[in-house]
Amino acid sequence: MKRGRLATLSCLSAAHCALCALCLSCAPATPTEAEPGESDTLDLERMIRQKRYAPYEPSELFHDGAVMRHPPEGTVPNDRVTGDPGLTRGVAGGAYVAHIPVPVTLELIRYGQGRFEIFCAACHGIAGDGESEVARNMTQRRPPSLVDARVQAFPPGRIYQTIVEGYGLMRSYEPQIPLRERWAIVAYVKALGRSRAAALDALPQPLQERARKELP
Ligand code: HEC
């Protein structure tokens, strides 16, 4: 419809029309009725200005007189997190979960290491001790060590929740890190803590023997 109007405008001069007789845009304009308030200029906003309802407006179209509709019963939002809240939020029955609710394997911890180094180490340090370039320059509130006694005493659910919801100056990593990866990171943070100042006799027997042989 706009093409027709443009063509009408540009074909006002006969000379121009002779020049562009083969030009498709000069095909005879189809008469169209202008909407009220519509100008003759090239209109790029006609979807915005067309007749439509704004949210919350009344409408006679629907029996309840409201333009906004409820989703059909039983509709589930595609971003709703479902499942055991201990697993999905790290909190169950008002308390942080005290055990990592997925099987902790060496593979999971190694996977967590990779994710930790991508998402957390820039601030908390590659060893989790809070030593990083960002921390040195973050004067307001430094990213804390994750291997000191304070954070290591946190139940796994609290570390998990920090990843999901953020904490103070730390943003949420919920959109970037899916559920399984979050628990893998939690497992790795716990492992990092264990790896610091571990008592020799707390190690399993074969590791104790190896440590005695290899460590000075
Ligand atoms: C951009 C820097 C940054 C990144 C990346 C980051 N953190 Fe933090 N984190 C912080 C800061 C800053 C604080 C302290 C926030 C405060 O006290 O206001 C913090 C605090 C924490 C705490 C302590 C929360 C508490 O209850 O005291 C934990 C646990 C934690 N981060 C874990 C993580 C994990 C796990 C990751 C990776 C998924 C991560 N952080 C990524 C900056 C960061």
PDB file of C-alpha atoms and ligand atoms in Angstrom:
ATOM      1  CA  MET A   1       0.000   0.000   0.000  1.00  0.00           C
ATOM      2  CA  LYS A   2       2.887   2.342   0.798  1.00  0.00           C
ATOM      3  CA  ARG A   3       4.663   1.357  -2.360  1.00  0.00           C
ATOM      4  CA  GLY A   4       1.598   2.589  -4.278  1.00  0.00           C
ATOM      5  CA  ARG A   5       1.636   5.925  -2.510  1.00  0.00           C
ATOM      6  CA  LEU A   6       5.354   6.404  -3.055  1.00  0.00           C
ATOM      7  CA  ALA A   7       4.925   5.606  -6.700  1.00  0.00           C
ATOM      8  CA  THR A   8       2.195   8.223  -6.983  1.00  0.00           C
ATOM      9  CA  LEU A   9       4.501  10.810  -5.524  1.00  0.00           C
ATOM     10  CA  SER A  10       7.471   9.998  -7.700  1.00  0.00           C
ATOM     11  CA  CYS A  11       5.385   9.800 -10.872  1.00  0.00           C
ATOM     12  CA  LEU A  12       4.137  13.351 -10.567  1.00  0.00           C
ATOM     13  CA  SER A  13       6.613  14.456 -13.177  1.00  0.00           C
ATOM     14  CA  ALA A  14       5.927  13.090 -16.665  1.00  0.00           C
ATOM     15  CA  ALA A  15       9.616  13.237 -17.615  1.00  0.00           C
ATOM     16  CA  HIS A  16      10.523  11.154 -14.617  1.00  0.00           C
ATOM     17  CA  CYS A  17       7.839   8.645 -15.510  1.00  0.00           C
ATOM     18  CA  ALA A  18       9.101   8.287 -19.072  1.00  0.00           C
ATOM     19  CA  LEU A  19      12.548   7.505 -17.734  1.00  0.00           C
ATOM     20  CA  CYS A  20      11.355   4.879 -15.400  1.00  0.00           C
ATOM     21  CA  ALA A  21       8.560   3.409 -17.435  1.00  0.00           C
ATOM     22  CA  LEU A  22      10.059  -0.036 -16.931  1.00  0.00           C
ATOM     23  CA  CYS A  23      10.593   0.457 -13.283  1.00  0.00           C
ATOM     24  CA  LEU A  24       8.325  -1.735 -11.172  1.00  0.00           C
ATOM     25  CA  SER A  25       7.899   0.835  -8.448  1.00  0.00           C
ATOM     26  CA  CYS A  26       6.103   3.027 -10.956  1.00  0.00           C
ATOM     27  CA  ALA A  27       3.354   0.520 -11.532  1.00  0.00           C
ATOM     28  CA  PRO A  28      -0.033   2.254 -11.253  1.00  0.00           C
ATOM     29  CA  ALA A  29      -0.797   3.015  -7.651  1.00  0.00           C
ATOM     30  CA  THR A  30      -3.613   1.040  -6.072  1.00  0.00           C
ATOM     31  CA  PRO A  31      -5.894   3.441  -4.285  1.00  0.00           C
ATOM     32  CA  THR A  32      -5.877   2.834  -0.563  1.00  0.00           C
ATOM     33  CA  GLU A  33      -7.726   4.489   2.231  1.00  0.00           C
ATOM     34  CA  ALA A  34      -5.529   6.212   4.744  1.00  0.00           C
ATOM     35  CA  GLU A  35      -5.999   5.240   8.379  1.00  0.00           C
ATOM     36  CA  PRO A  36      -7.020   8.148  10.574  1.00  0.00           C
ATOM     37  CA  GLY A  37      -3.945  10.050  11.649  1.00  0.00           C
ATOM     38  CA  GLU A  38      -1.764   8.430   9.036  1.00  0.00           C
ATOM     39  CA  SER A  39       0.465  10.820   7.175  1.00  0.00           C
ATOM     40  CA  ASP A  40       1.547  10.630   3.557  1.00  0.00           C
ATOM     41  CA  THR A  41       5.224  10.261   4.405  1.00  0.00           C
ATOM     42  CA  LEU A  42       6.946   6.907   4.187  1.00  0.00           C
ATOM     43  CA  ASP A  43       5.626   5.150   7.250  1.00  0.00           C
ATOM     44  CA  LEU A  44       8.008   2.767   8.937  1.00  0.00           C
ATOM     45  CA  GLU A  45       6.087   2.556  12.173  1.00  0.00           C
ATOM     46  CA  ARG A  46       2.763   1.282  10.948  1.00  0.00           C
ATOM     47  CA  MET A  47       2.902  -1.831  13.135  1.00  0.00           C
ATOM     48  CA  ILE A  48       3.246   0.375  16.185  1.00  0.00           C
ATOM     49  CA  ARG A  49       0.502   2.751  15.095  1.00  0.00           C
ATOM     50  CA  GLN A  50      -2.002   0.204  13.873  1.00  0.00           C
ATOM     51  CA  LYS A  51      -5.173  -0.429  15.843  1.00  0.00           C
ATOM     52  CA  ARG A  52      -4.240  -2.536  18.795  1.00  0.00           C
ATOM     53  CA  TYR A  53      -4.760  -2.905  22.505  1.00  0.00           C
ATOM     54  CA  ALA A  54      -2.245  -1.913  25.132  1.00  0.00           C
ATOM     55  CA  PRO A  55      -1.720  -4.215  28.139  1.00  0.00           C
ATOM     56  CA  TYR A  56      -4.391  -3.927  30.876  1.00  0.00           C
ATOM     57  CA  GLU A  57      -6.889  -2.132  28.594  1.00  0.00           C
ATOM     58  CA  PRO A  58     -10.571  -3.100  28.719  1.00  0.00           C
ATOM     59  CA  SER A  59     -11.966  -4.928  25.730  1.00  0.00           C
ATOM     60  CA  GLU A  60     -15.416  -5.970  24.641  1.00  0.00           C
ATOM     61  CA  LEU A  61     -13.975  -8.856  22.700  1.00  0.00           C
ATOM     62  CA  PHE A  62     -13.738 -11.104  25.737  1.00  0.00           C
ATOM     63  CA  HIS A  63     -16.481 -12.027  28.185  1.00  0.00           C
ATOM     64  CA  ASP A  64     -14.511 -10.778  31.196  1.00  0.00           C
ATOM     65  CA  GLY A  65     -14.000  -7.370  29.562  1.00  0.00           C
ATOM     66  CA  ALA A  66     -10.210  -7.490  29.893  1.00  0.00           C
ATOM     67  CA  VAL A  67      -7.812  -7.597  26.986  1.00  0.00           C
ATOM     68  CA  MET A  68      -5.151  -9.576  28.814  1.00  0.00           C
ATOM     69  CA  ARG A  69      -5.763 -13.305  28.759  1.00  0.00           C
ATOM     70  CA  HIS A  70      -4.780 -16.004  31.190  1.00  0.00           C
ATOM     71  CA  PRO A  71      -2.648 -18.774  29.738  1.00  0.00           C
ATOM     72  CA  PRO A  72      -4.624 -22.004  29.355  1.00  0.00           C
ATOM     73  CA  GLU A  73      -4.885 -23.974  32.588  1.00  0.00           C
ATOM     74  CA  GLY A  74      -1.898 -26.193  33.227  1.00  0.00           C
ATOM     75  CA  THR A  75       0.501 -24.056  31.166  1.00  0.00           C
ATOM     76  CA  VAL A  76       4.043 -24.288  32.516  1.00  0.00           C
ATOM     77  CA  PRO A  77       6.416 -21.365  31.921  1.00  0.00           C
ATOM     78  CA  ASN A  78       9.359 -22.661  29.923  1.00  0.00           C
ATOM     79  CA  ASP A  79      11.811 -20.988  32.322  1.00  0.00           C
ATOM     80  CA  ARG A  80      10.296 -22.364  35.513  1.00  0.00           C
ATOM     81  CA  VAL A  81      12.721 -24.441  37.524  1.00  0.00           C
ATOM     82  CA  THR A  82      10.994 -27.601  38.627  1.00  0.00           C
ATOM     83  CA  GLY A  83      12.114 -30.383  40.877  1.00  0.00           C
ATOM     84  CA  ASP A  84      13.445 -30.863  44.378  1.00  0.00           C
ATOM     85  CA  PRO A  85      14.357 -27.383  45.750  1.00  0.00           C
ATOM     86  CA  GLY A  86      17.355 -28.904  47.541  1.00  0.00           C
ATOM     87  CA  LEU A  87      18.720 -29.817  44.129  1.00  0.00           C
ATOM     88  CA  THR A  88      17.580 -26.749  42.214  1.00  0.00           C
ATOM     89  CA  ARG A  89      18.063 -23.998  44.849  1.00  0.00           C
ATOM     90  CA  GLY A  90      20.399 -25.592  47.402  1.00  0.00           C
ATOM     91  CA  VAL A  91      17.803 -25.006  50.123  1.00  0.00           C
ATOM     92  CA  ALA A  92      15.264 -27.537  51.411  1.00  0.00           C
ATOM     93  CA  GLY A  93      12.843 -27.098  54.309  1.00  0.00           C
ATOM     94  CA  GLY A  94      14.338 -23.703  55.107  1.00  0.00           C
ATOM     95  CA  ALA A  95      17.894 -25.052  55.506  1.00  0.00           C
ATOM     96  CA  TYR A  96      20.910 -25.228  53.197  1.00  0.00           C
ATOM     97  CA  VAL A  97      21.472 -28.754  51.975  1.00  0.00           C
ATOM     98  CA  ALA A  98      24.261 -30.326  53.981  1.00  0.00           C
ATOM     99  CA  HIS A  99      25.330 -32.828  51.299  1.00  0.00           C
ATOM    100  CA  ILE A 100      25.883 -32.396  47.588  1.00  0.00           C
ATOM    101  CA  PRO A 101      22.711 -33.957  46.166  1.00  0.00           C
ATOM    102  CA  VAL A 102      24.350 -35.518  43.082  1.00  0.00           C
ATOM    103  CA  PRO A 103      26.869 -38.388  43.091  1.00  0.00           C
ATOM    104  CA  VAL A 104      30.318 -36.895  43.702  1.00  0.00           C
ATOM    105  CA  THR A 105      32.817 -38.637  41.475  1.00  0.00           C
ATOM    106  CA  LEU A 106      36.345 -37.791  40.448  1.00  0.00           C
ATOM    107  CA  GLU A 107      34.923 -36.989  37.040  1.00  0.00           C
ATOM    108  CA  LEU A 108      32.459 -34.480  38.533  1.00  0.00           C
ATOM    109  CA  ILE A 109      35.209 -32.780  40.533  1.00  0.00           C
ATOM    110  CA  ARG A 110      37.463 -32.540  37.479  1.00  0.00           C
ATOM    111  CA  TYR A 111      34.579 -31.100  35.514  1.00  0.00           C
ATOM    112  CA  GLY A 112      33.960 -28.630  38.337  1.00  0.00           C
ATOM    113  CA  GLN A 113      37.599 -27.578  38.181  1.00  0.00           C
ATOM    114  CA  GLY A 114      37.212 -26.606  34.524  1.00  0.00           C
ATOM    115  CA  ARG A 115      34.049 -24.626  35.256  1.00  0.00           C
ATOM    116  CA  PHE A 116      35.575 -23.013  38.348  1.00  0.00           C
ATOM    117  CA  GLU A 117      38.580 -21.860  36.372  1.00  0.00           C
ATOM    118  CA  ILE A 118      36.311 -20.352  33.722  1.00  0.00           C
ATOM    119  CA  PHE A 119      33.708 -18.699  35.937  1.00  0.00           C
ATOM    120  CA  CYS A 120      35.143 -18.128  39.402  1.00  0.00           C
ATOM    121  CA  ALA A 121      38.942 -18.027  39.292  1.00  0.00           C
ATOM    122  CA  ALA A 122      39.159 -14.577  37.701  1.00  0.00           C
ATOM    123  CA  CYS A 123      37.984 -13.137  41.020  1.00  0.00           C
ATOM    124  CA  HIS A 124      38.521 -15.831  43.655  1.00  0.00           C
ATOM    125  CA  GLY A 125      41.911 -16.911  42.307  1.00  0.00           C
ATOM    126  CA  ILE A 126      42.911 -20.093  40.517  1.00  0.00           C
ATOM    127  CA  ALA A 127      43.617 -21.716  43.911  1.00  0.00           C
ATOM    128  CA  GLY A 128      40.401 -20.291  45.361  1.00  0.00           C
ATOM    129  CA  ASP A 129      42.399 -18.320  47.931  1.00  0.00           C
ATOM    130  CA  GLY A 130      41.110 -14.904  46.887  1.00  0.00           C
ATOM    131  CA  GLU A 131      44.395 -13.923  45.245  1.00  0.00           C
ATOM    132  CA  SER A 132      43.656 -12.525  41.791  1.00  0.00           C
ATOM    133  CA  GLU A 133      44.221  -9.411  39.765  1.00  0.00           C
ATOM    134  CA  VAL A 134      40.536  -8.539  40.121  1.00  0.00           C
ATOM    135  CA  ALA A 135      40.670  -9.003  43.896  1.00  0.00           C
ATOM    136  CA  ARG A 136      43.725  -6.778  44.161  1.00  0.00           C
ATOM    137  CA  ASN A 137      41.885  -4.044  42.308  1.00  0.00           C
ATOM    138  CA  MET A 138      38.498  -4.505  43.918  1.00  0.00           C
ATOM    139  CA  THR A 139      38.916  -2.166  46.806  1.00  0.00           C
ATOM    140  CA  GLN A 140      35.266  -1.900  47.840  1.00  0.00           C
ATOM    141  CA  ARG A 141      34.834  -5.507  48.921  1.00  0.00           C
ATOM    142  CA  ARG A 142      37.295  -8.128  47.779  1.00  0.00           C
ATOM    143  CA  PRO A 143      36.159 -11.534  46.549  1.00  0.00           C
ATOM    144  CA  PRO A 144      36.928 -13.654  49.640  1.00  0.00           C
ATOM    145  CA  SER A 145      39.070 -16.745  49.835  1.00  0.00           C
ATOM    146  CA  LEU A 146      36.909 -19.816  49.268  1.00  0.00           C
ATOM    147  CA  VAL A 147      39.379 -22.128  50.961  1.00  0.00           C
ATOM    148  CA  ASP A 148      39.578 -20.456  54.342  1.00  0.00           C
ATOM    149  CA  ALA A 149      37.716 -21.828  57.354  1.00  0.00           C
ATOM    150  CA  ARG A 150      34.775 -19.415  57.023  1.00  0.00           C
ATOM    151  CA  VAL A 151      33.654 -20.421  53.526  1.00  0.00           C
ATOM    152  CA  GLN A 152      34.717 -24.046  53.934  1.00  0.00           C
ATOM    153  CA  ALA A 153      32.362 -24.279  56.917  1.00  0.00           C
ATOM    154  CA  PHE A 154      29.449 -23.323  54.640  1.00  0.00           C
ATOM    155  CA  PRO A 155      27.106 -26.208  53.859  1.00  0.00           C
ATOM    156  CA  PRO A 156      27.294 -27.084  50.129  1.00  0.00           C
ATOM    157  CA  GLY A 157      23.821 -25.580  49.651  1.00  0.00           C
ATOM    158  CA  ARG A 158      25.079 -22.145  50.608  1.00  0.00           C
ATOM    159  CA  ILE A 159      27.895 -22.153  48.044  1.00  0.00           C
ATOM    160  CA  TYR A 160      25.385 -23.427  45.499  1.00  0.00           C
ATOM    161  CA  GLN A 161      22.944 -20.661  46.408  1.00  0.00           C
ATOM    162  CA  THR A 162      25.691 -18.043  46.013  1.00  0.00           C
ATOM    163  CA  ILE A 163      26.199 -19.237  42.432  1.00  0.00           C
ATOM    164  CA  VAL A 164      22.444 -19.166  41.719  1.00  0.00           C
ATOM    165  CA  GLU A 165      21.494 -15.930  43.435  1.00  0.00           C
ATOM    166  CA  GLY A 166      24.767 -14.047  43.769  1.00  0.00           C
ATOM    167  CA  TYR A 167      25.829 -12.517  47.060  1.00  0.00           C
ATOM    168  CA  GLY A 168      26.317  -8.830  47.849  1.00  0.00           C
ATOM    169  CA  LEU A 169      28.600  -7.455  45.159  1.00  0.00           C
ATOM    170  CA  MET A 170      28.822 -10.807  43.396  1.00  0.00           C
ATOM    171  CA  ARG A 171      26.313 -11.255  40.619  1.00  0.00           C
ATOM    172  CA  SER A 172      24.200 -14.335  39.959  1.00  0.00           C
ATOM    173  CA  TYR A 173      25.648 -16.944  37.598  1.00  0.00           C
ATOM    174  CA  GLU A 174      22.329 -18.758  37.242  1.00  0.00           C
ATOM    175  CA  PRO A 175      21.889 -18.066  33.524  1.00  0.00           C
ATOM    176  CA  GLN A 176      25.459 -19.028  32.610  1.00  0.00           C
ATOM    177  CA  ILE A 177      25.954 -22.139  34.705  1.00  0.00           C
ATOM    178  CA  PRO A 178      23.393 -24.964  34.503  1.00  0.00           C
ATOM    179  CA  LEU A 179      22.407 -27.047  37.517  1.00  0.00           C
ATOM    180  CA  ARG A 180      24.823 -29.952  37.154  1.00  0.00           C
ATOM    181  CA  GLU A 181      27.754 -27.624  36.535  1.00  0.00           C
ATOM    182  CA  ARG A 182      26.912 -25.636  39.679  1.00  0.00           C
ATOM    183  CA  TRP A 183      27.101 -28.743  41.850  1.00  0.00           C
ATOM    184  CA  ALA A 184      30.325 -29.725  40.104  1.00  0.00           C
ATOM    185  CA  ILE A 185      31.778 -26.328  41.052  1.00  0.00           C
ATOM    186  CA  VAL A 186      30.573 -26.733  44.651  1.00  0.00           C
ATOM    187  CA  ALA A 187      32.274 -30.134  44.809  1.00  0.00           C
ATOM    188  CA  TYR A 188      35.479 -28.614  43.459  1.00  0.00           C
ATOM    189  CA  VAL A 189      35.377 -25.712  45.950  1.00  0.00           C
ATOM    190  CA  LYS A 190      35.050 -28.278  48.746  1.00  0.00           C
ATOM    191  CA  ALA A 191      37.922 -30.295  47.256  1.00  0.00           C
ATOM    192  CA  LEU A 192      40.073 -27.158  47.021  1.00  0.00           C
ATOM    193  CA  GLY A 193      39.441 -26.570  50.729  1.00  0.00           C
ATOM    194  CA  ARG A 194      40.381 -30.164  51.555  1.00  0.00           C
ATOM    195  CA  SER A 195      43.561 -29.836  49.525  1.00  0.00           C
ATOM    196  CA  ARG A 196      44.862 -27.090  51.828  1.00  0.00           C
ATOM    197  CA  ALA A 197      46.672 -28.095  54.958  1.00  0.00           C
ATOM    198  CA  ALA A 198      45.228 -31.590  54.881  1.00  0.00           C
ATOM    199  CA  ALA A 199      46.451 -33.729  57.759  1.00  0.00           C
ATOM    200  CA  LEU A 200      48.540 -36.623  56.485  1.00  0.00           C
ATOM    201  CA  ASP A 201      46.662 -39.225  58.491  1.00  0.00           C
ATOM    202  CA  ALA A 202      43.332 -37.944  57.092  1.00  0.00           C
ATOM    203  CA  LEU A 203      44.357 -39.337  53.690  1.00  0.00           C
ATOM    204  CA  PRO A 204      43.388 -42.842  52.568  1.00  0.00           C
ATOM    205  CA  GLN A 205      46.157 -45.405  53.325  1.00  0.00           C
ATOM    206  CA  PRO A 206      47.629 -45.733  49.804  1.00  0.00           C
ATOM    207  CA  LEU A 207      47.805 -41.933  49.421  1.00  0.00           C
ATOM    208  CA  GLN A 208      49.441 -41.605  52.829  1.00  0.00           C
ATOM    209  CA  GLU A 209      52.192 -43.998  51.773  1.00  0.00           C
ATOM    210  CA  ARG A 210      52.702 -42.199  48.498  1.00  0.00           C
ATOM    211  CA  ALA A 211      52.802 -38.798  50.229  1.00  0.00           C
ATOM    212  CA  ARG A 212      55.379 -40.042  52.760  1.00  0.00           C
ATOM    213  CA  LYS A 213      57.541 -41.309  49.915  1.00  0.00           C
ATOM    214  CA  GLU A 214      57.182 -38.285  47.602  1.00  0.00           C
ATOM    215  CA  LEU A 215      56.885 -35.300  49.905  1.00  0.00           C
ATOM    216  CA  PRO A 216      60.055 -33.965  51.493  1.00  0.00           C
TER     217      PRO A 216
HETATM  218  C1  HEC B   1      33.492 -10.783  39.215  1.00  0.00           C
HETATM  219  C2  HEC B   1      34.070 -11.342  40.401  1.00  0.00           C
HETATM  220  C3  HEC B   1      33.495 -12.633  40.945  1.00  0.00           C
HETATM  221  C4  HEC B   1      33.290 -13.835  40.282  1.00  0.00           C
HETATM  222  C5  HEC B   1      33.540 -14.144  38.820  1.00  0.00           C
HETATM  223  C6  HEC B   1      32.794 -14.758  41.270  1.00  0.00           C
HETATM  224  N1  HEC B   1      32.709 -14.143  42.483  1.00  0.00           N
HETATM  225 FE1  HEC B   1      32.160 -15.008  44.238  1.00  0.00          FE
HETATM  226  N2  HEC B   1      32.338 -13.246  45.184  1.00  0.00           N
HETATM  227  C7  HEC B   1      32.789 -12.062  44.617  1.00  0.00           C
HETATM  228  C8  HEC B   1      32.742 -10.992  45.598  1.00  0.00           C
HETATM  229  C9  HEC B   1      33.149  -9.534  45.375  1.00  0.00           C
HETATM  230  C10 HEC B   1      32.241 -11.570  46.777  1.00  0.00           C
HETATM  231  C11 HEC B   1      31.970 -10.835  48.097  1.00  0.00           C
HETATM  232  C12 HEC B   1      30.620 -10.167  47.932  1.00  0.00           C
HETATM  233  C13 HEC B   1      30.234  -9.334  49.101  1.00  0.00           C
HETATM  234  O1  HEC B   1      30.639  -9.622  50.228  1.00  0.00           O
HETATM  235  O2  HEC B   1      29.470  -8.367  48.865  1.00  0.00           O
HETATM  236  C14 HEC B   1      32.021 -12.982  46.487  1.00  0.00           C
HETATM  237  C15 HEC B   1      31.566 -13.902  47.417  1.00  0.00           C
HETATM  238  C16 HEC B   1      31.495 -15.262  47.203  1.00  0.00           C
HETATM  239  C17 HEC B   1      31.186 -16.247  48.222  1.00  0.00           C
HETATM  240  C18 HEC B   1      30.943 -15.966  49.692  1.00  0.00           C
HETATM  241  C19 HEC B   1      29.472 -15.742  49.932  1.00  0.00           C
HETATM  242  C20 HEC B   1      29.179 -15.540  51.410  1.00  0.00           C
HETATM  243  O3  HEC B   1      28.097 -16.007  51.832  1.00  0.00           O
HETATM  244  O4  HEC B   1      30.001 -14.960  52.132  1.00  0.00           O
HETATM  245  C21 HEC B   1      31.196 -17.465  47.612  1.00  0.00           C
HETATM  246  C22 HEC B   1      30.928 -18.825  48.254  1.00  0.00           C
HETATM  247  C23 HEC B   1      31.499 -17.244  46.210  1.00  0.00           C
HETATM  248  N3  HEC B   1      31.676 -15.886  45.996  1.00  0.00           N
HETATM  249  C24 HEC B   1      31.615 -18.243  45.259  1.00  0.00           C
HETATM  250  C25 HEC B   1      31.802 -18.006  43.901  1.00  0.00           C
HETATM  251  C26 HEC B   1      31.790 -19.045  42.907  1.00  0.00           C
HETATM  252  C27 HEC B   1      31.584 -20.521  43.182  1.00  0.00           C
HETATM  253  C28 HEC B   1      32.003 -18.435  41.704  1.00  0.00           C
HETATM  254  C29 HEC B   1      32.011 -19.052  40.328  1.00  0.00           C
HETATM  255  C30 HEC B   1      30.783 -19.655  39.921  1.00  0.00           C
HETATM  256  C31 HEC B   1      32.179 -17.011  41.958  1.00  0.00           C
HETATM  257  N4  HEC B   1      32.050 -16.792  43.312  1.00  0.00           N
HETATM  258  C32 HEC B   1      32.452 -16.068  40.995  1.00  0.00           C
HETATM  259  C33 HEC B   1      33.209 -11.893  43.329  1.00  0.00           C
HETATM  260  C34 HEC B   1      33.127 -12.844  42.337  1.00  0.00           C
END
